[in-house]
RNA sequence: GGAGAGGUGACCGAGCUGGCUUAAGGUGCACGCCUGCUAAGCGUGUGUAGGUCAAAAGCCUACCGAGGGUUCGAAUCCCUCCCUCUCCGCCA
């Protein structure tokens, strides 16, 4: 969330951010409520101060065995007033907090302004698109010819969007995950975490998925728990309500998890094969850094994610999301879109974002800097990468005319591990 | 799921027969002193949040897991909930 003091001082900046991000938050109502809150807080403080000082007098008199009944009678009234104001104050505080949680993060000045993804900015292209002397097939055909997927049985046991990887397909999926994990561990210096796949409401609020995106998540109502839509949620929240030292920063974590998304409202859109799933695997990178380092960290993470695509020899492009496509909590986001040679389009395989202090403030993650000042670290995360569309690109890029598949050299050792 | 113990400031830890404690003491941290260097020692300072102020200082208020209650007054008493640990039960 955004610092309320900042909002008071820069309402127009925040108002613009809300408009540019296509959000509906009511800023004026927040400001009015906040004003009310401060007024109540002032009255409350005044009364409390009086109560405290008279209480001291009562204590002294009692110790000296003097009569304090006059003070007691006066304070009985004050106590009642305080109780009444306290009730109002609690209600207003709750309201301010709730409204504050609906204010999105402010886009970085370098983010292009635009209402939807059509105004995203393609920054550069990397790698070569493969050429074929035959008509390339799409990934689902290749997968079927090589018996790598069983989508209909997945649909039978769970529903559409829950894939079964079979035999060789399962092995390749697992090899991808292991390869990417080890790559980030060994070449980029991340620390691996294995985290819960189910989190509570507070955790979902900390990273900004709640309250806005509740309908997009699987919810276990009996325990009020949510299946994670990304490892970003549990990993970023590991330091919630904690105070770190500047010496602890930066922190770099990588975690593999399945991800669960209801994809509410997107039925029928790009659903063929592995394009859009309710459950998928993803290796995720998360960083906690000092504020002055977050912009550099974003560029670094982008390259960390790109290294995987380069290692696989895939063609892709880097896109800077415009304000309208930026997520609620993000300050700036790069998407990596890999070229699907058979389908002839670019598919998002990674999203790398800088959240500034937005998430840290929500999750109450703080650190003491070298001057002993309490500050919020900046948080970042990036997919490195999500497997389904990576798999699509690999199947379509490395297919032979007869439908058989070439395994990229870097992946071979991971497919041939001996027991 | 059942029984018991416990949750105090960055950390450890006293207080818990309600009012000279608006949290002792220690560690850590910062600065200074001392000593060839290091270690040790000595001194001073050091919480977070909100408010007031142009700003700082100062002052006021809140915060002892969370929320409610009793009381003029709650870290301290009562209730509800959450979490941790130990034991039992169930279980991969």
GROMACS .gro file of C-alpha atoms (C1' of nucleotides) in nm:
model
  511
    1UNK     CA    1   0.000   0.000   0.000
    2UNK     CA    2   0.096   0.359  -0.032
    3UNK     CA    3   0.202   0.576   0.259
    4UNK     CA    4  -0.104   0.769   0.371
    5UNK     CA    5   0.109   1.074   0.434
    6UNK     CA    6   0.228   1.058   0.076
    7UNK     CA    7  -0.129   1.032  -0.046
    8UNK     CA    8  -0.230   1.337   0.155
    9UNK     CA    9   0.060   1.536   0.016
   10UNK     CA   10   0.029   1.413  -0.345
   11UNK     CA   11  -0.334   1.331  -0.411
   12UNK     CA   12  -0.304   1.412  -0.782
   13UNK     CA   13  -0.021   1.168  -0.837
   14UNK     CA   14  -0.228   0.896  -0.677
   15UNK     CA   15  -0.540   0.995  -0.866
   16UNK     CA   16  -0.350   0.969  -1.194
   17UNK     CA   17  -0.216   0.630  -1.100
   18UNK     CA   18  -0.567   0.504  -1.033
   19UNK     CA   19  -0.691   0.630  -1.369
   20UNK     CA   20  -0.388   0.505  -1.564
   21UNK     CA   21  -0.418   0.162  -1.406
   22UNK     CA   22  -0.792   0.141  -1.479
   23UNK     CA   23  -0.868   0.102  -1.110
   24UNK     CA   24  -1.183   0.217  -0.942
   25UNK     CA   25  -1.054   0.318  -0.598
   26UNK     CA   26  -1.232   0.615  -0.442
   27UNK     CA   27  -0.950   0.845  -0.338
   28UNK     CA   28  -1.166   1.135  -0.221
   29UNK     CA   29  -1.361   0.912   0.012
   30UNK     CA   30  -1.033   0.786   0.155
   31UNK     CA   31  -0.912   1.141   0.216
   32UNK     CA   32  -1.238   1.246   0.378
   33UNK     CA   33  -1.239   0.941   0.602
   34UNK     CA   34  -0.879   1.002   0.694
   35UNK     CA   35  -0.961   1.360   0.788
   36UNK     CA   36  -1.239   1.232   1.010
   37UNK     CA   37  -1.001   0.986   1.165
   38UNK     CA   38  -0.747   1.248   1.255
   39UNK     CA   39  -1.012   1.466   1.415
   40UNK     CA   40  -1.132   1.176   1.630
   41UNK     CA   41  -0.777   1.080   1.715
   42UNK     CA   42  -0.710   1.431   1.838
   43UNK     CA   43  -1.017   1.434   2.065
   44UNK     CA   44  -0.926   1.091   2.192
   45UNK     CA   45  -0.570   1.195   2.272
   46UNK     CA   46  -0.687   1.503   2.462
   47UNK     CA   47  -0.925   1.305   2.680
   48UNK     CA   48  -0.674   1.033   2.739
   49UNK     CA   49  -0.414   1.286   2.848
   50UNK     CA   50  -0.656   1.421   3.105
   51UNK     CA   51  -0.746   1.078   3.227
   52UNK     CA   52  -0.384   0.980   3.264
   53UNK     CA   53  -0.289   1.286   3.466
   54UNK     CA   54  -0.588   1.265   3.700
   55UNK     CA   55  -0.525   0.895   3.746
   56UNK     CA   56  -0.182   0.985   3.877
   57UNK     CA   57  -0.341   1.216   4.132
   58UNK     CA   58  -0.583   0.948   4.239
   59UNK     CA   59  -0.298   0.704   4.282
   60UNK     CA   60  -0.104   0.954   4.496
   61UNK     CA   61  -0.403   1.030   4.715
   62UNK     CA   62  -0.480   0.664   4.764
   63UNK     CA   63  -0.124   0.598   4.866
   64UNK     CA   64  -0.145   0.886   5.116
   65UNK     CA   65  -0.480   0.751   5.234
   66UNK     CA   66  -0.654   1.072   5.131
   67UNK     CA   67  -1.003   1.104   4.992
   68UNK     CA   68  -1.020   1.094   4.610
   69UNK     CA   69  -1.392   1.063   4.558
   70UNK     CA   70  -1.419   1.398   4.382
   71UNK     CA   71  -1.162   1.295   4.118
   72UNK     CA   72  -1.319   0.953   4.086
   73UNK     CA   73  -1.659   1.105   4.009
   74UNK     CA   74  -1.511   1.339   3.746
   75UNK     CA   75  -1.316   1.063   3.580
   76UNK     CA   76  -1.613   0.831   3.561
   77UNK     CA   77  -1.766   1.075   3.313
   78UNK     CA   78  -1.443   1.113   3.115
   79UNK     CA   79  -1.411   0.737   3.093
   80UNK     CA   80  -1.753   0.717   2.935
   81UNK     CA   81  -1.667   0.982   2.678
   82UNK     CA   82  -1.345   0.805   2.594
   83UNK     CA   83  -1.528   0.480   2.539
   84UNK     CA   84  -1.771   0.645   2.298
   85UNK     CA   85  -1.498   0.813   2.097
   86UNK     CA   86  -1.295   0.496   2.094
   87UNK     CA   87  -1.580   0.308   1.929
   88UNK     CA   88  -1.607   0.571   1.655
   89UNK     CA   89  -1.233   0.581   1.614
   90UNK     CA   90  -1.209   0.204   1.574
   91UNK     CA   91  -1.478   0.208   1.308
   92UNK     CA   92  -1.311   0.489   1.115
   93UNK     CA   93  -0.971   0.327   1.144
   94UNK     CA   94  -1.105   0.006   0.996
   95UNK     CA   95  -1.260   0.203   0.713
   96UNK     CA   96  -0.941   0.392   0.635
   97UNK     CA   97  -0.743   0.069   0.627
   98UNK     CA   98  -0.993  -0.101   0.399
   99UNK     CA   99  -0.995   0.193   0.158
  100UNK     CA  100  -0.619   0.219   0.164
  101UNK     CA  101  -0.595  -0.144   0.055
  102UNK     CA  102  -0.785  -0.060  -0.265
  103UNK     CA  103  -0.535   0.206  -0.376
  104UNK     CA  104  -0.298   0.060  -0.638
  105UNK     CA  105   0.075   0.117  -0.652
  106UNK     CA  106   0.198   0.415  -0.853
  107UNK     CA  107   0.364   0.326  -1.186
  108UNK     CA  108   0.728   0.419  -1.230
  109UNK     CA  109   0.778   0.727  -1.453
  110UNK     CA  110   0.949   0.510  -1.715
  111UNK     CA  111   0.633   0.302  -1.762
  112UNK     CA  112   0.446   0.385  -2.084
  113UNK     CA  113   0.098   0.523  -2.024
  114UNK     CA  114  -0.174   0.327  -2.195
  115UNK     CA  115  -0.511   0.179  -2.131
  116UNK     CA  116  -0.448  -0.187  -2.229
  117UNK     CA  117  -0.192  -0.437  -2.353
  118UNK     CA  118  -0.207  -0.305  -2.709
  119UNK     CA  119  -0.002  -0.011  -2.582
  120UNK     CA  120   0.271  -0.219  -2.422
  121UNK     CA  121   0.613  -0.130  -2.549
  122UNK     CA  122   0.828  -0.392  -2.718
  123UNK     CA  123   1.181  -0.316  -2.605
  124UNK     CA  124   1.383  -0.566  -2.804
  125UNK     CA  125   1.389  -0.904  -2.973
  126UNK     CA  126   1.641  -1.172  -2.892
  127UNK     CA  127   1.745  -1.494  -3.061
  128UNK     CA  128   1.644  -1.630  -3.396
  129UNK     CA  129   1.304  -1.764  -3.486
  130UNK     CA  130   1.350  -2.119  -3.623
  131UNK     CA  131   1.283  -2.183  -3.993
  132UNK     CA  132   1.128  -2.501  -4.125
  133UNK     CA  133   1.120  -2.660  -4.469
  134UNK     CA  134   0.785  -2.812  -4.372
  135UNK     CA  135   0.465  -2.687  -4.214
  136UNK     CA  136   0.537  -2.680  -3.837
  137UNK     CA  137   0.274  -2.831  -3.610
  138UNK     CA  138   0.138  -2.680  -3.299
  139UNK     CA  139   0.252  -2.803  -2.957
  140UNK     CA  140  -0.057  -3.011  -2.882
  141UNK     CA  141  -0.012  -3.218  -3.196
  142UNK     CA  142   0.355  -3.276  -3.117
  143UNK     CA  143   0.273  -3.367  -2.756
  144UNK     CA  144   0.007  -3.611  -2.868
  145UNK     CA  145   0.230  -3.773  -3.128
  146UNK     CA  146   0.494  -3.827  -2.858
  147UNK     CA  147   0.244  -3.925  -2.586
  148UNK     CA  148   0.352  -3.649  -2.354
  149UNK     CA  149   0.015  -3.522  -2.234
  150UNK     CA  150  -0.324  -3.660  -2.140
  151UNK     CA  151  -0.552  -3.360  -2.118
  152UNK     CA  152  -0.879  -3.546  -2.140
  153UNK     CA  153  -0.804  -3.766  -1.841
  154UNK     CA  154  -0.684  -3.459  -1.655
  155UNK     CA  155  -1.020  -3.302  -1.731
  156UNK     CA  156  -1.194  -3.617  -1.618
  157UNK     CA  157  -1.037  -3.630  -1.275
  158UNK     CA  158  -1.029  -3.255  -1.206
  159UNK     CA  159  -1.165  -3.044  -1.489
  160UNK     CA  160  -1.026  -2.878  -1.797
  161UNK     CA  161  -0.710  -2.685  -1.735
  162UNK     CA  162  -0.561  -2.952  -1.509
  163UNK     CA  163  -0.311  -3.132  -1.730
  164UNK     CA  164  -0.160  -3.475  -1.686
  165UNK     CA  165   0.194  -3.505  -1.814
  166UNK     CA  166   0.260  -3.862  -1.911
  167UNK     CA  167   0.583  -4.063  -1.937
  168UNK     CA  168   0.830  -3.870  -2.145
  169UNK     CA  169   0.624  -3.553  -2.105
  170UNK     CA  170   0.634  -3.580  -1.726
  171UNK     CA  171   1.006  -3.642  -1.734
  172UNK     CA  172   1.067  -3.342  -1.955
  173UNK     CA  173   0.852  -3.120  -1.733
  174UNK     CA  174   1.049  -3.232  -1.429
  175UNK     CA  175   1.379  -3.181  -1.612
  176UNK     CA  176   1.277  -2.826  -1.700
  177UNK     CA  177   1.197  -2.744  -1.339
  178UNK     CA  178   1.520  -2.894  -1.210
  179UNK     CA  179   1.731  -2.729  -1.475
  180UNK     CA  180   1.588  -2.384  -1.411
  181UNK     CA  181   1.616  -2.419  -1.034
  182UNK     CA  182   1.979  -2.526  -1.048
  183UNK     CA  183   2.057  -2.256  -1.301
  184UNK     CA  184   1.939  -1.982  -1.068
  185UNK     CA  185   2.104  -2.146  -0.769
  186UNK     CA  186   2.441  -2.200  -0.930
  187UNK     CA  187   2.475  -1.918  -1.180
  188UNK     CA  188   2.268  -1.641  -1.023
  189UNK     CA  189   2.324  -1.702  -0.652
  190UNK     CA  190   1.969  -1.748  -0.534
  191UNK     CA  191   1.871  -1.949  -0.226
  192UNK     CA  192   1.610  -2.217  -0.273
  193UNK     CA  193   1.292  -2.232  -0.069
  194UNK     CA  194   1.017  -2.490  -0.060
  195UNK     CA  195   0.706  -2.321   0.066
  196UNK     CA  196   0.344  -2.392   0.156
  197UNK     CA  197   0.109  -2.404  -0.142
  198UNK     CA  198  -0.180  -2.289   0.070
  199UNK     CA  199  -0.179  -1.952   0.249
  200UNK     CA  200  -0.406  -1.749   0.469
  201UNK     CA  201  -0.595  -1.429   0.394
  202UNK     CA  202  -0.341  -1.199   0.554
  203UNK     CA  203  -0.065  -1.339   0.335
  204UNK     CA  204  -0.273  -1.293   0.021
  205UNK     CA  205  -0.338  -0.934   0.124
  206UNK     CA  206   0.030  -0.871   0.193
  207UNK     CA  207   0.137  -0.916  -0.167
  208UNK     CA  208  -0.173  -0.744  -0.307
  209UNK     CA  209  -0.380  -1.032  -0.450
  210UNK     CA  210  -0.650  -0.950  -0.197
  211UNK     CA  211  -0.891  -0.784  -0.176
  212UNK     CA  212  -0.904  -0.728  -0.552
  213UNK     CA  213  -0.855  -1.074  -0.701
  214UNK     CA  214  -1.044  -1.304  -0.467
  215UNK     CA  215  -1.253  -1.444  -0.753
  216UNK     CA  216  -0.941  -1.552  -0.938
  217UNK     CA  217  -0.822  -1.777  -0.660
  218UNK     CA  218  -0.912  -2.120  -0.530
  219UNK     CA  219  -1.043  -2.081  -0.180
  220UNK     CA  220  -1.081  -2.342   0.092
  221UNK     CA  221  -1.372  -2.189   0.278
  222UNK     CA  222  -1.367  -2.423   0.575
  223UNK     CA  223  -1.026  -2.291   0.680
  224UNK     CA  224  -1.032  -1.961   0.491
  225UNK     CA  225  -0.717  -2.059   0.305
  226UNK     CA  226  -0.617  -1.998  -0.056
  227UNK     CA  227  -0.420  -2.204  -0.307
  228UNK     CA  228  -0.128  -1.992  -0.419
  229UNK     CA  229  -0.149  -1.839  -0.768
  230UNK     CA  230   0.230  -1.793  -0.762
  231UNK     CA  231   0.522  -1.859  -0.527
  232UNK     CA  232   0.555  -1.481  -0.502
  233UNK     CA  233   0.285  -1.488  -0.235
  234UNK     CA  234   0.438  -1.723   0.023
  235UNK     CA  235   0.798  -1.623  -0.049
  236UNK     CA  236   0.748  -1.247  -0.029
  237UNK     CA  237   0.555  -1.289   0.294
  238UNK     CA  238   0.823  -1.486   0.477
  239UNK     CA  239   0.939  -1.161   0.638
  240UNK     CA  240   0.593  -1.021   0.710
  241UNK     CA  241   0.579  -0.833   1.042
  242UNK     CA  242   0.956  -0.858   1.080
  243UNK     CA  243   1.234  -0.607   1.107
  244UNK     CA  244   1.549  -0.696   0.916
  245UNK     CA  245   1.889  -0.534   0.928
  246UNK     CA  246   2.039  -0.363   0.624
  247UNK     CA  247   2.307  -0.629   0.659
  248UNK     CA  248   2.047  -0.894   0.574
  249UNK     CA  249   1.983  -0.730   0.237
  250UNK     CA  250   1.971  -0.808  -0.043
  251UNK     CA  251   1.797  -1.145  -0.019
  252UNK     CA  252   1.750  -1.356  -0.330
  253UNK     CA  253   1.518  -1.655  -0.324
  254UNK     CA  254   1.407  -1.901  -0.584
  255UNK     CA  255   1.122  -2.145  -0.535
  256UNK     CA  256   0.951  -2.401  -0.748
  257UNK     CA  257   0.578  -2.441  -0.687
  258UNK     CA  258   0.269  -2.545  -0.870
  259UNK     CA  259   0.045  -2.242  -0.924
  260UNK     CA  260  -0.334  -2.242  -0.911
  261UNK     CA  261  -0.551  -1.995  -1.096
  262UNK     CA  262  -0.922  -2.000  -1.148
  263UNK     CA  263  -0.882  -1.775  -1.453
  264UNK     CA  264  -1.230  -1.648  -1.384
  265UNK     CA  265  -1.370  -1.462  -1.680
  266UNK     CA  266  -1.122  -1.590  -1.935
  267UNK     CA  267  -1.301  -1.901  -2.058
  268UNK     CA  268  -1.258  -1.980  -2.421
  269UNK     CA  269  -0.959  -1.753  -2.466
  270UNK     CA  270  -0.637  -1.916  -2.585
  271UNK     CA  271  -0.723  -2.242  -2.420
  272UNK     CA  272  -0.579  -2.493  -2.664
  273UNK     CA  273  -0.330  -2.733  -2.508
  274UNK     CA  274  -0.107  -2.583  -2.242
  275UNK     CA  275  -0.172  -2.219  -2.320
  276UNK     CA  276  -0.393  -2.137  -2.026
  277UNK     CA  277  -0.423  -2.370  -1.726
  278UNK     CA  278  -0.574  -2.380  -1.381
  279UNK     CA  279  -0.267  -2.556  -1.248
  280UNK     CA  280   0.084  -2.512  -1.378
  281UNK     CA  281   0.444  -2.527  -1.263
  282UNK     CA  282   0.663  -2.227  -1.218
  283UNK     CA  283   1.010  -2.145  -1.087
  284UNK     CA  284   0.991  -1.805  -0.925
  285UNK     CA  285   1.259  -1.559  -0.817
  286UNK     CA  286   1.198  -1.313  -0.534
  287UNK     CA  287   1.425  -1.040  -0.405
  288UNK     CA  288   1.429  -0.809  -0.106
  289UNK     CA  289   1.657  -0.512  -0.163
  290UNK     CA  290   1.733  -0.167  -0.028
  291UNK     CA  291   1.521   0.095  -0.208
  292UNK     CA  292   1.810   0.259  -0.392
  293UNK     CA  293   1.900  -0.076  -0.550
  294UNK     CA  294   1.565  -0.193  -0.674
  295UNK     CA  295   1.579  -0.046  -1.023
  296UNK     CA  296   1.910  -0.217  -1.091
  297UNK     CA  297   1.776  -0.536  -0.934
  298UNK     CA  298   1.481  -0.533  -1.175
  299UNK     CA  299   1.714  -0.522  -1.476
  300UNK     CA  300   1.925  -0.798  -1.325
  301UNK     CA  301   1.627  -1.024  -1.266
  302UNK     CA  302   1.509  -0.964  -1.618
  303UNK     CA  303   1.842  -1.095  -1.740
  304UNK     CA  304   1.826  -1.387  -1.497
  305UNK     CA  305   1.500  -1.491  -1.659
  306UNK     CA  306   1.630  -1.425  -2.010
  307UNK     CA  307   1.932  -1.647  -1.948
  308UNK     CA  308   1.701  -1.947  -1.935
  309UNK     CA  309   1.546  -1.867  -2.271
  310UNK     CA  310   1.890  -1.806  -2.418
  311UNK     CA  311   2.017  -2.136  -2.280
  312UNK     CA  312   1.734  -2.310  -2.465
  313UNK     CA  313   1.812  -2.114  -2.780
  314UNK     CA  314   1.461  -1.973  -2.806
  315UNK     CA  315   1.349  -1.660  -2.980
  316UNK     CA  316   1.168  -1.410  -2.759
  317UNK     CA  317   1.092  -1.045  -2.706
  318UNK     CA  318   1.105  -0.817  -2.403
  319UNK     CA  319   0.799  -0.606  -2.339
  320UNK     CA  320   0.752  -0.320  -2.095
  321UNK     CA  321   0.396  -0.325  -1.972
  322UNK     CA  322   0.199  -0.003  -2.001
  323UNK     CA  323   0.012   0.139  -1.703
  324UNK     CA  324  -0.317  -0.021  -1.803
  325UNK     CA  325  -0.166  -0.370  -1.817
  326UNK     CA  326   0.042  -0.329  -1.503
  327UNK     CA  327  -0.077  -0.532  -1.207
  328UNK     CA  328  -0.233  -0.365  -0.904
  329UNK     CA  329   0.080  -0.391  -0.688
  330UNK     CA  330   0.345  -0.338  -0.954
  331UNK     CA  331   0.549  -0.026  -1.012
  332UNK     CA  332   0.711  -0.155  -1.329
  333UNK     CA  333   0.691  -0.488  -1.510
  334UNK     CA  334   0.874  -0.652  -1.799
  335UNK     CA  335   0.717  -0.948  -1.970
  336UNK     CA  336   0.918  -1.203  -2.160
  337UNK     CA  337   0.726  -1.343  -2.455
  338UNK     CA  338   0.865  -1.652  -2.619
  339UNK     CA  339   0.808  -1.732  -2.984
  340UNK     CA  340   0.580  -2.030  -3.043
  341UNK     CA  341   0.701  -2.136  -3.385
  342UNK     CA  342   0.409  -2.366  -3.466
  343UNK     CA  343   0.130  -2.136  -3.354
  344UNK     CA  344   0.309  -1.832  -3.488
  345UNK     CA  345   0.269  -1.606  -3.189
  346UNK     CA  346   0.446  -1.476  -2.884
  347UNK     CA  347   0.349  -1.625  -2.546
  348UNK     CA  348   0.416  -1.474  -2.206
  349UNK     CA  349   0.651  -1.701  -2.010
  350UNK     CA  350   0.777  -1.457  -1.754
  351UNK     CA  351   0.676  -1.145  -1.576
  352UNK     CA  352   0.943  -0.955  -1.386
  353UNK     CA  353   0.825  -0.680  -1.155
  354UNK     CA  354   0.946  -0.419  -0.913
  355UNK     CA  355   0.690  -0.348  -0.642
  356UNK     CA  356   0.887  -0.075  -0.469
  357UNK     CA  357   0.785  -0.060  -0.105
  358UNK     CA  358   0.419  -0.132  -0.185
  359UNK     CA  359   0.418  -0.495  -0.080
  360UNK     CA  360   0.660  -0.442   0.208
  361UNK     CA  361   0.429  -0.178   0.350
  362UNK     CA  362   0.126  -0.404   0.317
  363UNK     CA  363   0.299  -0.704   0.465
  364UNK     CA  364   0.472  -0.486   0.726
  365UNK     CA  365   0.823  -0.588   0.624
  366UNK     CA  366   1.080  -0.340   0.749
  367UNK     CA  367   1.451  -0.307   0.791
  368UNK     CA  368   1.691  -0.082   0.973
  369UNK     CA  369   1.927   0.094   0.737
  370UNK     CA  370   2.291   0.180   0.810
  371UNK     CA  371   2.182   0.500   0.987
  372UNK     CA  372   1.945   0.307   1.212
  373UNK     CA  373   1.642   0.444   1.032
  374UNK     CA  374   1.339   0.220   0.995
  375UNK     CA  375   1.250   0.171   0.631
  376UNK     CA  376   1.064  -0.063   0.401
  377UNK     CA  377   1.273  -0.276   0.166
  378UNK     CA  378   1.171  -0.300  -0.195
  379UNK     CA  379   1.042  -0.634  -0.318
  380UNK     CA  380   1.072  -0.778  -0.666
  381UNK     CA  381   0.982  -1.100  -0.831
  382UNK     CA  382   1.007  -1.267  -1.164
  383UNK     CA  383   0.915  -1.595  -1.320
  384UNK     CA  384   1.215  -1.791  -1.413
  385UNK     CA  385   1.014  -1.940  -1.583
  386UNK     CA  386   0.662  -2.076  -1.602
  387UNK     CA  387   0.681  -2.419  -1.766
  388UNK     CA  388   0.368  -2.459  -1.983
  389UNK     CA  389   0.445  -2.197  -2.243
  390UNK     CA  390   0.812  -2.277  -2.225
  391UNK     CA  391   0.715  -2.634  -2.311
  392UNK     CA  392   0.502  -2.505  -2.598
  393UNK     CA  393   0.793  -2.308  -2.739
  394UNK     CA  394   1.032  -2.600  -2.703
  395UNK     CA  395   0.797  -2.850  -2.871
  396UNK     CA  396   0.720  -2.616  -3.155
  397UNK     CA  397   1.076  -2.493  -3.207
  398UNK     CA  398   1.250  -2.830  -3.186
  399UNK     CA  399   1.011  -3.045  -3.391
  400UNK     CA  400   1.107  -3.256  -3.687
  401UNK     CA  401   0.898  -3.304  -3.999
  402UNK     CA  402   0.779  -3.646  -3.880
  403UNK     CA  403   0.652  -3.504  -3.552
  404UNK     CA  404   0.941  -3.638  -3.348
  405UNK     CA  405   1.125  -3.409  -3.113
  406UNK     CA  406   1.480  -3.294  -3.064
  407UNK     CA  407   1.579  -3.234  -2.702
  408UNK     CA  408   1.784  -2.916  -2.656
  409UNK     CA  409   2.141  -3.006  -2.563
  410UNK     CA  410   2.133  -2.828  -2.227
  411UNK     CA  411   1.833  -3.033  -2.118
  412UNK     CA  412   1.973  -3.373  -2.217
  413UNK     CA  413   2.175  -3.438  -1.900
  414UNK     CA  414   1.862  -3.366  -1.693
  415UNK     CA  415   1.666  -3.624  -1.887
  416UNK     CA  416   1.929  -3.894  -1.849
  417UNK     CA  417   1.995  -3.899  -1.475
  418UNK     CA  418   2.092  -4.246  -1.354
  419UNK     CA  419   1.990  -4.397  -1.025
  420G      C1'  420  -0.891  -3.367   1.822
  421G      C1'  421  -0.754  -3.387   2.401
  422A      C1'  422  -0.425  -3.208   2.822
  423G      C1'  423  -0.049  -2.882   3.004
  424A      C1'  424   0.315  -2.463   2.948
  425G      C1'  425   0.397  -2.018   2.715
  426G      C1'  426   0.361  -1.563   2.369
  427U      C1'  427   0.689  -0.871   2.666
  428G      C1'  428   1.089  -0.355   2.262
  429A      C1'  429   1.613  -0.560   1.687
  430C      C1'  430   1.723  -1.004   2.033
  431C      C1'  431   1.725  -1.232   2.539
  432G      C1'  432   1.460  -1.159   2.969
  433A      C1'  433   1.218  -0.951   3.464
  434G      C1'  434   0.747  -0.770   3.601
  435C      C1'  435   0.195  -1.072   3.605
  436U      C1'  436  -0.082  -1.031   4.495
  437G      C1'  437  -0.385  -0.371   3.929
  438G      C1'  438  -0.157   0.289   4.055
  439C      C1'  439   0.625   0.618   4.222
  440U      C1'  440   0.753   0.063   3.568
  441U      C1'  441   0.406   0.580   3.040
  442A      C1'  442   0.838  -0.203   3.078
  443A      C1'  443   1.390  -0.328   3.521
  444G      C1'  444   1.828  -0.567   3.357
  445G      C1'  445   2.121  -0.770   2.976
  446U      C1'  446   2.273  -0.846   2.449
  447G      C1'  447   2.319  -0.600   2.002
  448C      C1'  448   2.390  -0.131   1.769
  449A      C1'  449   2.595   0.403   1.752
  450C      C1'  450   2.932   0.755   1.945
  451G      C1'  451   3.319   0.860   2.294
  452C      C1'  452   3.717   0.707   2.649
  453C      C1'  453   4.103   0.368   2.771
  454U      C1'  454   4.492   0.020   2.628
  455G      C1'  455   5.123  -0.098   2.110
  456C      C1'  456   4.701  -0.402   1.792
  457U      C1'  457   4.297  -0.739   1.898
  458A      C1'  458   4.008  -0.903   2.302
  459A      C1'  459   3.826  -0.718   2.745
  460G      C1'  460   3.677  -0.279   3.021
  461C      C1'  461   3.440   0.218   3.118
  462G      C1'  462   3.087   0.622   2.983
  463U      C1'  463   2.675   0.817   2.702
  464G      C1'  464   2.291   0.727   2.377
  465U      C1'  465   1.952   0.395   2.127
  466G      C1'  466   1.184   0.124   2.011
  467U      C1'  467   0.760   0.168   1.667
  468A      C1'  468   0.328   0.432   1.510
  469G      C1'  469  -0.007   0.857   1.518
  470G      C1'  470  -0.071   1.378   1.648
  471U      C1'  471   0.111   1.897   1.734
  472C      C1'  472   0.504   2.235   1.476
  473A      C1'  473   0.734   2.562   0.854
  474A      C1'  474   1.113   2.221   1.045
  475A      C1'  475   1.386   2.038   1.453
  476A      C1'  476   1.364   2.018   1.969
  477G      C1'  477   0.988   1.960   2.293
  478C      C1'  478   0.516   1.796   2.426
  479C      C1'  479   0.070   1.462   2.388
  480U      C1'  480  -0.139   0.969   2.264
  481A      C1'  481  -0.120   0.454   2.149
  482C      C1'  482   0.153  -0.012   2.145
  483C      C1'  483   0.371  -0.598   2.641
  484G      C1'  484   0.028  -1.223   2.034
  485A      C1'  485  -0.503  -1.022   1.837
  486G      C1'  486  -0.982  -0.854   1.979
  487G      C1'  487  -1.340  -0.751   2.359
  488G      C1'  488  -1.465  -0.679   2.899
  489U      C1'  489  -1.412  -0.514   3.437
  490U      C1'  490  -1.202  -0.042   3.659
  491C      C1'  491  -1.108   0.646   3.771
  492G      C1'  492  -0.667   0.347   3.614
  493A      C1'  493  -0.470  -0.308   3.300
  494A      C1'  494   0.168  -0.592   3.066
  495U      C1'  495  -0.073  -0.732   3.539
  496C      C1'  496  -0.776  -0.952   3.655
  497C      C1'  497  -1.190  -1.189   3.320
  498C      C1'  498  -1.373  -1.374   2.823
  499U      C1'  499  -1.298  -1.512   2.295
  500C      C1'  500  -0.961  -1.615   1.915
  501C      C1'  501  -0.459  -1.702   1.691
  502C      C1'  502   0.027  -1.897   1.731
  503U      C1'  503   0.461  -2.174   1.956
  504C      C1'  504   0.646  -2.576   2.269
  505U      C1'  505   0.571  -3.060   2.547
  506C      C1'  506   0.272  -3.500   2.610
  507C      C1'  507  -0.148  -3.811   2.427
  508G      C1'  508  -0.463  -3.965   2.008
  509C      C1'  509  -0.503  -4.006   1.468
  510C      C1'  510  -0.217  -4.019   1.022
  511A      C1'  511   0.162  -3.987   0.502
   0.00000   0.00000   0.00000
